[in-house]
Coordinates of C-alpha atoms and ligand atoms in Angstrom, one line a residue:
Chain A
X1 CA 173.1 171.2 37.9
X2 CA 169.7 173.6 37.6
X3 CA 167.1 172.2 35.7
X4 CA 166.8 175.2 33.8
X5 CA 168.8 178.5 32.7
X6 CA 168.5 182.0 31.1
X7 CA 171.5 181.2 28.8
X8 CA 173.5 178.0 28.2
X9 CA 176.9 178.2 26.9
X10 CA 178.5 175.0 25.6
X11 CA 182.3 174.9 26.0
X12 CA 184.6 175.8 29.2
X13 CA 187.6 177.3 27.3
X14 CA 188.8 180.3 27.3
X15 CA 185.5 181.7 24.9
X16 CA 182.5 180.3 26.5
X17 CA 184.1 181.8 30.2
X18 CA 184.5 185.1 28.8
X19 CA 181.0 184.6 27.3
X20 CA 180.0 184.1 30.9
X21 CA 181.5 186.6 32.5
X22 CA 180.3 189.2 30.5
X23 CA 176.9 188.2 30.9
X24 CA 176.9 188.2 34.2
X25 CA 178.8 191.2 34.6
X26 CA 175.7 192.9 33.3
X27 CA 173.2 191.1 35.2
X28 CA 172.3 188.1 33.7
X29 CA 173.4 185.6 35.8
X30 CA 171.1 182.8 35.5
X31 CA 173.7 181.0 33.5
X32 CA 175.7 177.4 33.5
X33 CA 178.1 177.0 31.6
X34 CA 178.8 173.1 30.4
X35 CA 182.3 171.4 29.6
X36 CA 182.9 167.8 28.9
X37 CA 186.4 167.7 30.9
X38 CA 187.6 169.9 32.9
X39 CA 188.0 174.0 32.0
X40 CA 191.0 175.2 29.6
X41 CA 191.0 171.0 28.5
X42 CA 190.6 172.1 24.7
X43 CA 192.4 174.3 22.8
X44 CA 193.0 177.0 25.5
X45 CA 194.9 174.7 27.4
X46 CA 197.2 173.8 24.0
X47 CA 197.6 177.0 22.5
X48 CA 200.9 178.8 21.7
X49 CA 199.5 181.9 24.2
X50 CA 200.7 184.4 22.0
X51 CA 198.6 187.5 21.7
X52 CA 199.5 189.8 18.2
X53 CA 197.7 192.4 16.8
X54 CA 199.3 192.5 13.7
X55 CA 196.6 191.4 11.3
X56 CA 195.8 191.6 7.8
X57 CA 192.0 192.4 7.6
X58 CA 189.6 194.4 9.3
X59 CA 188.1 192.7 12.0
X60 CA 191.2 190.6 13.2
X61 CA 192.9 194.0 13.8
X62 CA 190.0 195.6 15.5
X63 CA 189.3 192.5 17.8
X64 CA 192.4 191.9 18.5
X65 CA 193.5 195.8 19.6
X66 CA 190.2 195.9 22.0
X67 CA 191.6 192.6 23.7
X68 CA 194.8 193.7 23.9
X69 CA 193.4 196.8 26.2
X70 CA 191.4 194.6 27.9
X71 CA 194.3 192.0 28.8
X72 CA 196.2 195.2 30.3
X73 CA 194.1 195.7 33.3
X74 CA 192.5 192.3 33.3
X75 CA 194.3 190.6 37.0
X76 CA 192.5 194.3 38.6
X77 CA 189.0 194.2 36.2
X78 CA 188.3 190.3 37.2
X79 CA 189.9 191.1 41.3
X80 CA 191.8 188.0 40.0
X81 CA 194.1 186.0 42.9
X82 CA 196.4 184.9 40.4
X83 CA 198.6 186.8 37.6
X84 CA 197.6 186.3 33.7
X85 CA 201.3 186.6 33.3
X86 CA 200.3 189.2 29.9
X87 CA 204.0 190.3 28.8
X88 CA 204.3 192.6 26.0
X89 CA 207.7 191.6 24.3
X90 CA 206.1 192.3 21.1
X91 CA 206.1 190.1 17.7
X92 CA 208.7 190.2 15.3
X93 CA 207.5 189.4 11.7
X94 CA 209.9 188.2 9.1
X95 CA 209.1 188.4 5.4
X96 CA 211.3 186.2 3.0
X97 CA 209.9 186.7 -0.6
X98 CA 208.7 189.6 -2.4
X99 CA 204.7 188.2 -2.2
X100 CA 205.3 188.5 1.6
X101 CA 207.6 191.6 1.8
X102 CA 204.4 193.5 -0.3
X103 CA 201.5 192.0 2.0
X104 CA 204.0 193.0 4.8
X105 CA 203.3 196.4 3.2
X106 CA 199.8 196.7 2.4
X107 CA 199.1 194.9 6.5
X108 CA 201.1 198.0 8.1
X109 CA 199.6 200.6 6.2
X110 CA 196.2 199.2 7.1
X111 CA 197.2 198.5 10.9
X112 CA 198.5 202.0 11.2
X113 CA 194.9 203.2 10.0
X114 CA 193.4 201.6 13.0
X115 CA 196.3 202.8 15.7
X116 CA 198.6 200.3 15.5
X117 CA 202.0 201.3 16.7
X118 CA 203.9 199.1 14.1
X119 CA 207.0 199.5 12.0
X120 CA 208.4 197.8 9.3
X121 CA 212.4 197.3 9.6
X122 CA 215.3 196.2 7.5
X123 CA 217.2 192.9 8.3
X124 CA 219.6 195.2 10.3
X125 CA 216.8 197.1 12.6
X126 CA 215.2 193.2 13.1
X127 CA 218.7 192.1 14.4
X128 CA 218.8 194.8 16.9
X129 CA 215.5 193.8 18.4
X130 CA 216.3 190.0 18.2
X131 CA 220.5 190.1 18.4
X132 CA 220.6 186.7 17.6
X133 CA 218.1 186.3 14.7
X134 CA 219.8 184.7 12.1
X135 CA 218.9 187.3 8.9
X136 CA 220.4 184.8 5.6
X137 CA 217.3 185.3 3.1
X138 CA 215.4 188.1 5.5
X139 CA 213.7 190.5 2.7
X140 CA 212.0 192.8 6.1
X141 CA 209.8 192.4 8.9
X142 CA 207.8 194.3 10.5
X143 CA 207.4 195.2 14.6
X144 CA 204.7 195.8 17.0
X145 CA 205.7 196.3 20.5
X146 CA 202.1 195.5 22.4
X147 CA 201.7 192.4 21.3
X148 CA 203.0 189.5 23.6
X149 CA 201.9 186.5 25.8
X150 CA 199.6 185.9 28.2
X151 CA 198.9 182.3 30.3
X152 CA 196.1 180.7 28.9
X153 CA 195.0 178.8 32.3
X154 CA 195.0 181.6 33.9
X155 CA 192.5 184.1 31.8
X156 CA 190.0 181.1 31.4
X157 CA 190.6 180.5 35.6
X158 CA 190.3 184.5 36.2
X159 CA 187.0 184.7 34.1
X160 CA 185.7 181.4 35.1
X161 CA 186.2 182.2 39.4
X162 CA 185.0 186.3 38.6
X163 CA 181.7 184.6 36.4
X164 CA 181.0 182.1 39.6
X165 CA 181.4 185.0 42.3
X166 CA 178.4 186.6 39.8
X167 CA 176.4 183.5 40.1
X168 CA 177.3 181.7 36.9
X169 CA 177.3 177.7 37.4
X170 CA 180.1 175.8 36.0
X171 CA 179.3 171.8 35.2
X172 CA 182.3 170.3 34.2
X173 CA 182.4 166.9 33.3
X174 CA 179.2 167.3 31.4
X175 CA 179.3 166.5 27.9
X176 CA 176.5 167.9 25.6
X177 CA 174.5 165.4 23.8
X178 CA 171.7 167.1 22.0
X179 CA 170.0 170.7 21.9
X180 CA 165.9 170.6 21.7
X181 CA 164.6 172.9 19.4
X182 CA 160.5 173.5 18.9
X183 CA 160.3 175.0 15.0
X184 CA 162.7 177.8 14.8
X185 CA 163.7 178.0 18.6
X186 CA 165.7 176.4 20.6
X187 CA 164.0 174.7 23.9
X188 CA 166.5 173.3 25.9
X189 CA 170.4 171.5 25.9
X190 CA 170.5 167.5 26.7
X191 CA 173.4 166.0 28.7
X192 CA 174.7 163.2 29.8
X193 CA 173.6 164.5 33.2
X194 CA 170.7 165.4 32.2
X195 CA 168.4 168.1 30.2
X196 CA 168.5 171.9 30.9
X197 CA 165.5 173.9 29.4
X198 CA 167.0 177.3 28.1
X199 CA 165.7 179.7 25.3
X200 CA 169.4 180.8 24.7
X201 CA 172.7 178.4 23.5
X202 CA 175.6 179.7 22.7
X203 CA 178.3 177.1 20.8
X204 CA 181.4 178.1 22.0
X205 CA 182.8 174.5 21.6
X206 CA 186.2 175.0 19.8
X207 CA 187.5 172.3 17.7
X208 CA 184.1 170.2 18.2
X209 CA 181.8 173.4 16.8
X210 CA 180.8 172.0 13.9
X211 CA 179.6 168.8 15.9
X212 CA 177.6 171.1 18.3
X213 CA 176.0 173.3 15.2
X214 CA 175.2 169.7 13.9
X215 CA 173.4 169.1 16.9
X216 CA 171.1 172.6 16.5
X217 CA 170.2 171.3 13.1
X218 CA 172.7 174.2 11.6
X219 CA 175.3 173.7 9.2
X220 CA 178.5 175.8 9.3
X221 CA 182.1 175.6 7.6
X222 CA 184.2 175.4 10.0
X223 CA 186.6 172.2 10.5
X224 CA 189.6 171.3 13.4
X225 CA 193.0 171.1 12.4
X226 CA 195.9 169.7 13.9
X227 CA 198.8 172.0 15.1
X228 CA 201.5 170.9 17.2
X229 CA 203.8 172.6 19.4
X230 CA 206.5 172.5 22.0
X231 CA 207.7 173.6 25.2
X232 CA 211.9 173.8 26.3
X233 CA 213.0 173.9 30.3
X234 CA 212.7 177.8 31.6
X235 CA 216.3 179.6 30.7
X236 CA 217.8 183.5 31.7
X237 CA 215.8 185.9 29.3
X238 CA 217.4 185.2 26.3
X239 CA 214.1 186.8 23.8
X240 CA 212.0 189.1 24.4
X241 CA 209.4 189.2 21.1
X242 CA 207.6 186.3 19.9
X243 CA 209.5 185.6 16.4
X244 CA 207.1 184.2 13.5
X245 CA 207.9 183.4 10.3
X246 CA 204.8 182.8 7.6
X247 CA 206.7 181.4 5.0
X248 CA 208.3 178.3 7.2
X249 CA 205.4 178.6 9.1
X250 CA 207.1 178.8 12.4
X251 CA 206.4 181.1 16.0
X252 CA 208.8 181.2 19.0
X253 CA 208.7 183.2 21.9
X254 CA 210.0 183.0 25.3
X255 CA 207.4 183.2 28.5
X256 CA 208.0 184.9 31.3
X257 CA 208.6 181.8 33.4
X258 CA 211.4 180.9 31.1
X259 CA 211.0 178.4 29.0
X260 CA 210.6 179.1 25.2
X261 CA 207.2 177.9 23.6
X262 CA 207.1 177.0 19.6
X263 CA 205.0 176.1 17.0
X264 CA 204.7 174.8 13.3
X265 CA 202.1 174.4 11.0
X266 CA 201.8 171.8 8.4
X267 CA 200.1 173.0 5.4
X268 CA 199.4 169.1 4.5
X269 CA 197.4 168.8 7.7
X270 CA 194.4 167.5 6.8
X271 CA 190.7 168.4 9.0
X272 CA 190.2 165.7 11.7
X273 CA 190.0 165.4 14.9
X274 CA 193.8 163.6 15.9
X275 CA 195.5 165.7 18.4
X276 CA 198.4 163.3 18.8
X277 CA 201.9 164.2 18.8
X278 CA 204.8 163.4 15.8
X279 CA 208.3 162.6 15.9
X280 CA 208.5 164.3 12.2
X281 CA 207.1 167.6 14.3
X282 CA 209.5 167.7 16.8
X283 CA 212.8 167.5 13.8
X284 CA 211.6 169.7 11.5
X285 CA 210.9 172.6 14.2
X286 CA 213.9 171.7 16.1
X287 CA 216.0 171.9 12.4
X288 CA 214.0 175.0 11.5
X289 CA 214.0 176.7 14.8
X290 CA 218.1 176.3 15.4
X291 CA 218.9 177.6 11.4
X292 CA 216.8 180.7 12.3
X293 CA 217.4 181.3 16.5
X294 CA 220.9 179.6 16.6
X295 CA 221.3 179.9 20.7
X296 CA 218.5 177.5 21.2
X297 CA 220.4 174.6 20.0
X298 CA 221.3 173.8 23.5
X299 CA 218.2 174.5 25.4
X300 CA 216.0 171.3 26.4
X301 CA 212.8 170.1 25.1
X302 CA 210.6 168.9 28.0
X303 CA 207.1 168.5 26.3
X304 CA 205.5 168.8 23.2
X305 CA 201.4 168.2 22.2
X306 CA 199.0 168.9 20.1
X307 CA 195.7 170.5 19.7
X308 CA 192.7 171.5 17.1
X309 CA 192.6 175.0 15.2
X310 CA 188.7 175.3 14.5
X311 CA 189.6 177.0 10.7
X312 CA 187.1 178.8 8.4
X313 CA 187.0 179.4 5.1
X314 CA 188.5 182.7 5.4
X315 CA 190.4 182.2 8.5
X316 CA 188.7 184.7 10.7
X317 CA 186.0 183.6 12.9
X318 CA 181.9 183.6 13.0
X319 CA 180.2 185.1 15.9
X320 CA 176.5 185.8 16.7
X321 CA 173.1 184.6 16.2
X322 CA 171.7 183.2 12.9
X323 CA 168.2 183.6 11.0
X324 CA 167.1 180.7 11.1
X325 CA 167.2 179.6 14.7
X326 CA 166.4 181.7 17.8
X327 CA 168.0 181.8 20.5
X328 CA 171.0 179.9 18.8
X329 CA 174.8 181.8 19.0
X330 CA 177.9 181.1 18.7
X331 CA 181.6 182.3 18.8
X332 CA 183.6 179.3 16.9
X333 CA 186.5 179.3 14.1
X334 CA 188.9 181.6 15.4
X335 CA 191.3 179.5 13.2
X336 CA 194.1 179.9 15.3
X337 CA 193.6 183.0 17.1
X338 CA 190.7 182.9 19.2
X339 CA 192.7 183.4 22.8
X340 CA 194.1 186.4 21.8
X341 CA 190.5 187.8 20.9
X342 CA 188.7 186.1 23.6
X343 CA 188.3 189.2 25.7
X344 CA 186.4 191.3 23.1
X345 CA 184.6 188.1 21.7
X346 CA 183.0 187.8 25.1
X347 CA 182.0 191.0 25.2
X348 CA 180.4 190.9 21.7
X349 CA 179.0 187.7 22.5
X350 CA 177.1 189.2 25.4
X351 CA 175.9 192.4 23.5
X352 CA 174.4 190.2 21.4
X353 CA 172.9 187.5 23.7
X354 CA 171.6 190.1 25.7
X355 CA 170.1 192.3 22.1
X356 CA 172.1 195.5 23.3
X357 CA 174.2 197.8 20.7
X358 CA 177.7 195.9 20.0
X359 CA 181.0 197.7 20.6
X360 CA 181.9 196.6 16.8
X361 CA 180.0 195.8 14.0
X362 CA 179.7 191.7 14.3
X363 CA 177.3 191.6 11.9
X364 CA 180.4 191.9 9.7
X365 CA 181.5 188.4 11.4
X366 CA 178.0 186.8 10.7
X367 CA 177.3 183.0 9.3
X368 CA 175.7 184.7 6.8
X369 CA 178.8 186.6 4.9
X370 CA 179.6 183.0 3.3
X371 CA 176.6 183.1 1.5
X372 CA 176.9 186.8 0.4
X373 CA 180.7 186.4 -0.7
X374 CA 181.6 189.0 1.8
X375 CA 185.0 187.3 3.2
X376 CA 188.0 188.2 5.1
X377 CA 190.4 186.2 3.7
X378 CA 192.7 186.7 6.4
X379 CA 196.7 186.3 4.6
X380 CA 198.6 186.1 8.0
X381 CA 197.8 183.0 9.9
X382 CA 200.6 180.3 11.1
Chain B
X1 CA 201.5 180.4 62.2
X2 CA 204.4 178.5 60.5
X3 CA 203.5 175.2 59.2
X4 CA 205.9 172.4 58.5
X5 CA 203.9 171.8 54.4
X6 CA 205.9 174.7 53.7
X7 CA 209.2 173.1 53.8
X8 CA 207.9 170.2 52.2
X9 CA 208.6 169.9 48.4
X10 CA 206.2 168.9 46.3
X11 CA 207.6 169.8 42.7
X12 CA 211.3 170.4 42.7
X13 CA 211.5 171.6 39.3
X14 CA 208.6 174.4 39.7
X15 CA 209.4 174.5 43.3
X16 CA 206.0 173.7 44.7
X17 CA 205.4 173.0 48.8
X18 CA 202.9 170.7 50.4
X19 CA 201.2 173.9 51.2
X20 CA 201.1 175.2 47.8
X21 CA 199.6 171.4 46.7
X22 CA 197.1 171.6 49.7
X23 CA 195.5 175.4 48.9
X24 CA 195.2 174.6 45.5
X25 CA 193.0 171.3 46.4
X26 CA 191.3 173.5 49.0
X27 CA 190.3 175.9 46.1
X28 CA 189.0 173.4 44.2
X29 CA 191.1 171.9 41.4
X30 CA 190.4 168.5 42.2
X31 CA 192.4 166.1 39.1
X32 CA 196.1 166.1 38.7
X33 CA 195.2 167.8 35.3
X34 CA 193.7 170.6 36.7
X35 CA 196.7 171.1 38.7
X36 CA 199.2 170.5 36.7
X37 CA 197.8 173.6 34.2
X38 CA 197.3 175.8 36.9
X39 CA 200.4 175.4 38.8
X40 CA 202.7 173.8 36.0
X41 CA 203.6 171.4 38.8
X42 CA 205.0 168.0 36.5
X43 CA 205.4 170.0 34.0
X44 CA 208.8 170.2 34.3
X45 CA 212.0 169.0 32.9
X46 CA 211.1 165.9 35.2
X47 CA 208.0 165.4 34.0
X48 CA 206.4 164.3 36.9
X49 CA 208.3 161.8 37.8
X50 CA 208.4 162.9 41.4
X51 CA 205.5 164.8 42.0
X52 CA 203.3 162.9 40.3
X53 CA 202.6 160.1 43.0
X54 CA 202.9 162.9 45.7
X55 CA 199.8 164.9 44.5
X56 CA 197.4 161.7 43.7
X57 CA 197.8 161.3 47.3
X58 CA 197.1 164.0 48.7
X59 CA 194.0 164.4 46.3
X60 CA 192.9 160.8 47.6
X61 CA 193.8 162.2 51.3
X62 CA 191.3 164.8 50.3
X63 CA 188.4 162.2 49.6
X64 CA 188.6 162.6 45.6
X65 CA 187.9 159.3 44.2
X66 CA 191.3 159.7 42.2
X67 CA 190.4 155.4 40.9
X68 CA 188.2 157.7 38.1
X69 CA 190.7 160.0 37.1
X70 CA 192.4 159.5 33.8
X71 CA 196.1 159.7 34.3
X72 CA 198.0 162.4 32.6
X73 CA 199.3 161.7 28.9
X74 CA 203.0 161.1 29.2
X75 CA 204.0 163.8 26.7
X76 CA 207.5 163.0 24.7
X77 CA 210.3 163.2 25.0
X78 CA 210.3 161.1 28.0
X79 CA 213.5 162.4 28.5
X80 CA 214.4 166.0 27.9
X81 CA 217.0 166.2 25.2
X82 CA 218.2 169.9 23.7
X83 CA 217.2 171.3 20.2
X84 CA 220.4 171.3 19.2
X85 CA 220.5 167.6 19.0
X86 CA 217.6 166.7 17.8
X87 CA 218.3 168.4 14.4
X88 CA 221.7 167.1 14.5
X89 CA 220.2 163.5 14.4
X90 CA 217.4 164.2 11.9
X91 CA 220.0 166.3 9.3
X92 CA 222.3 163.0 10.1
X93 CA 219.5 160.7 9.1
X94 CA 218.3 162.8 5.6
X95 CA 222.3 163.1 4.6
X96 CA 221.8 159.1 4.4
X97 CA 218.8 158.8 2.9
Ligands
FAD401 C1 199.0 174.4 18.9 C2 198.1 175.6 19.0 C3 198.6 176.9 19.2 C4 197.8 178.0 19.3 N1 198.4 179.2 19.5 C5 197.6 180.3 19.7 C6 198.1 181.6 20.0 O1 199.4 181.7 20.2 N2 197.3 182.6 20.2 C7 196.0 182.5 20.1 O2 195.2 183.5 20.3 N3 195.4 181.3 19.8 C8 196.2 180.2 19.6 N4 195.6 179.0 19.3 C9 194.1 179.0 19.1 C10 193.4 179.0 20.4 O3 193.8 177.9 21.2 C11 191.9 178.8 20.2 O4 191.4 179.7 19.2 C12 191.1 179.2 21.5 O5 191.7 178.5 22.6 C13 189.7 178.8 21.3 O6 189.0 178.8 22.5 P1 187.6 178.1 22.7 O7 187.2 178.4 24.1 O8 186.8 178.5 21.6 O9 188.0 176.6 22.5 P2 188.4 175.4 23.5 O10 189.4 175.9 24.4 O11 188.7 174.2 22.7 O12 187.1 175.2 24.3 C14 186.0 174.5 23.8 C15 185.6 173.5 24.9 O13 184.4 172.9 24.5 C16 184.4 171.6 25.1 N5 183.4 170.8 24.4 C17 183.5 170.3 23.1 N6 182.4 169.6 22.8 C18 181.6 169.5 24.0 C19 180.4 168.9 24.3 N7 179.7 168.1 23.5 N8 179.9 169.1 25.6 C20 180.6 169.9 26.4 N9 181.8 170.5 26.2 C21 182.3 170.3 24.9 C22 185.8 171.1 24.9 O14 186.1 170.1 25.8 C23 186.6 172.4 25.1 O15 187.1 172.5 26.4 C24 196.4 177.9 19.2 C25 195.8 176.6 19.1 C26 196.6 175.5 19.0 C27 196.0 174.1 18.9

């Protein structure tokens, strides 16, 4: 591990690689990059790998369209040896009260202002894009083609082998203890292998960023969150969209290995940092998930987990620098959706870092917009 | 040059060689962790119950102090069982309660 470092970036998901690559892509290379197990260990490696760009605010939609282009041509833009698998099957929203049939609304029109693609459909036109989707108590839903699923080990492995061919140093199995700051700057990152002088941090630490913001002396809202989640033995093709429901708070969607990947979110979840896994999880999704996709009742379950959403008050994430510290960034509380926007947050990040023009306005996504009232309040999170 | 890892299987349920175990420790994924994620080898419906073993080895065979390693969570259900059934038994048990 170098003794000291241009920028440090705390966190070896998929974030703080993407982070890394796109600083090195543009010549700044003196970089390590510092992860307390091993790389995609967090959240990357748990997620539900579902990329959607059907959002309800601003920012989501505008992230999440940019990644979506960049995931396209990613395997040839990193020379990657492996395949990021990126399918797009497309998402299949279902709306079953007139709240969520009218937000359904109000998301397309504003989705269509930005490009989107996306239609809304009657029960009928959602049963011929998912033939076996049971419709009892379907108001509408709406479709977007592009979205889809992508393997989450293998984006964080594609940017983290393309950011070490630039140079970048990856130190995994180092856990960060402390970050040195003189006044209002920060002077260096300690770790249990020892201290790195830098100028520049970047807090790309998932579930545990609150813990590292701690650590710079900053405070910020964000909290983890349980989610669990499930995998059944590969099968034929059988489902081609990722189906998602808001009001039972469900997602299913078949990979292109096979196997069928599905998730639930408990709204009593309380913040913490238990990622164990629930017997109570497993019944309710596999009740929930048989009523709604009946076919799957006799596909396997071979594995299910856990992991930590890092939420936000308004659900939608907080990137870039803050007043009061220099040299301090950070791309944390993605609430859920951070994988799918990891290829434009890394590109942001590194605008920023770097003090160039961003490609969007993350100003917008600031620390500071708690303070000023200024929030997303993102409706269409799972 | 044809070499006799290739016939070997590792995985049987993701269909991974001796070879395909071998590259990947030559590229440097050096835990079973790191192995599993990349290659989904134990992953499968057997959950490692075959492979498992296999692999420590030949990380150990590679020099990797494996002694350090913290094994793999065993992730339920230990044994795979279908959707279909598991809401059958969890509707059975709320009709009772
Ligand atoms: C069940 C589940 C399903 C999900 N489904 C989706 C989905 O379908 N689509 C989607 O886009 N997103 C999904 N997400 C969210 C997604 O996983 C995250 O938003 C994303 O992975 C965040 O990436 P990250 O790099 O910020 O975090 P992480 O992957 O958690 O990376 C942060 C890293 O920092 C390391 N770290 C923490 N503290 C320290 C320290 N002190 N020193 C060194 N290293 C440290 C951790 O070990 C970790 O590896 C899901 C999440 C869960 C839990």
């Amino acid at each position: 591990m170098r003794k000291s470092a241009e920028v440090v970036i705390i966190g070896g998901g998929v974030i703080g690689t993407a982070i890394a690559y796109n600083l090195a892509r543009q010549g700044c290379t003196d970089i390590v990059v510092l992860e307390k197990e091993y790389l995609a260990s967090g959240s990357t490696g748990r997620c539900g790998a579902g990329v959607r760009q059907q959002w309800g605010t601003e920012m989501n939609l505008r992230m999440s369209i940019a990644s979506v282009k960049m995931f396209e041509t990613m395997n040839e833009d990193l020379d990657y040896d492996g395949d990021i698998e990126f399918k797009q099957g497309g998402y299949l929203l279902l709306a079953y009260t007139e709240a969520g049939w009218r937000q359904f609304n109000e998301n397309v029109a504003l989705q269509k202002s930005f490009g989107l693609d996306v239609r809304l459909c009657t029960p009928a036109e959602a049963r011929q894009i998912v033939p076996h989707l049971n419709t009892e108590g379907l108001i509408g839903a709406t479709f977007n083609q592009t979205d889809g699923h992508c393997n989450p080990f293998h984006v964080t492995d594609a940017y983290a082998k393309a950011a070490k061919r630039l140079g970048v140093e990856i130190c995994t199995y180092t856990e960060v203890t402390g970050i040195r700051r003189d006044k209002n700057r920060v002077v260096g990152v300690e770790t249990n292998k020892g201290f790195i002088a830098t100028e520049k941090v970047v807090n790309a630490a998932g579930g545990y960023s609150s813990v590292i913001a701690e650590m710079a002396g900053i405070t910020i809202p964000t909290y983890p969150e349980r989610h669990q989640i499930l995998v059944t033995e590969p099968v034929a093709p059988l489902q081609n969209p990722m189906v998602m429901s808001f009001h039972h708070h469900i997602y299913c969607q078949q990979t292109p290995h096979g196997s069928f990947i599905m998730g639930l979110g408990d709204p009593t979840e309380q913040p913490g940092f238990n990622t164990r896994a629930t017997w109570q999880f497993l019944e309710e999704m596999s009740q929930k998930i048989t009523w709604l996709l009946p076919p799957l009742k006799g596909i396997r379950v071979v594995r299910q987990w856990a992991g930590l959403y890092n939420m936000t008050p308004d659900r939608t994430p907080i990137l870039g620098s803050v007043p009061e510290l220099l040299g301090y960034q950070m791309a944390v509380g993605f609430s859920g959706h951070g994988f799918m926007l990891a290829p434009m947050t890394g590109l942001l990040l590194s605008q920023s870092i770097l003090g160039l023009p961003t490609s969007l306005p993350i100003e917008k996504m600031d620390l500071g917009r708690f303070e000023r009232g200024e929030l997303f309040n993102e409706p269409s999170v799972v | 040059m044809h070499d006799r890892d290739q016939d070997i299987i590792v995985c049987r349920c993701e269909d991974l060689t001796l070879a395909d175990i071998r590259a990947l420790i030559q590229k440097g994924y050096r835990t079973l962790d790191e192995i599993r994620r990349i290659s989904r080898c134990g992953m499968g419906p057997c959950q490692g119950r075959t492979c498992r073993a296999l692999v420590q080895r030949e990380l150990q065979a590679s020099g990797i102090n494996i002694k350090d390693q913290v094994p793999g969570v065993f992730r339920p259900p230990t044994k795979p069982v279908t959707l279909g059934s598991i809401a059958e038994g969890a509707g059975r048990r709320s009709d009772h309660a």
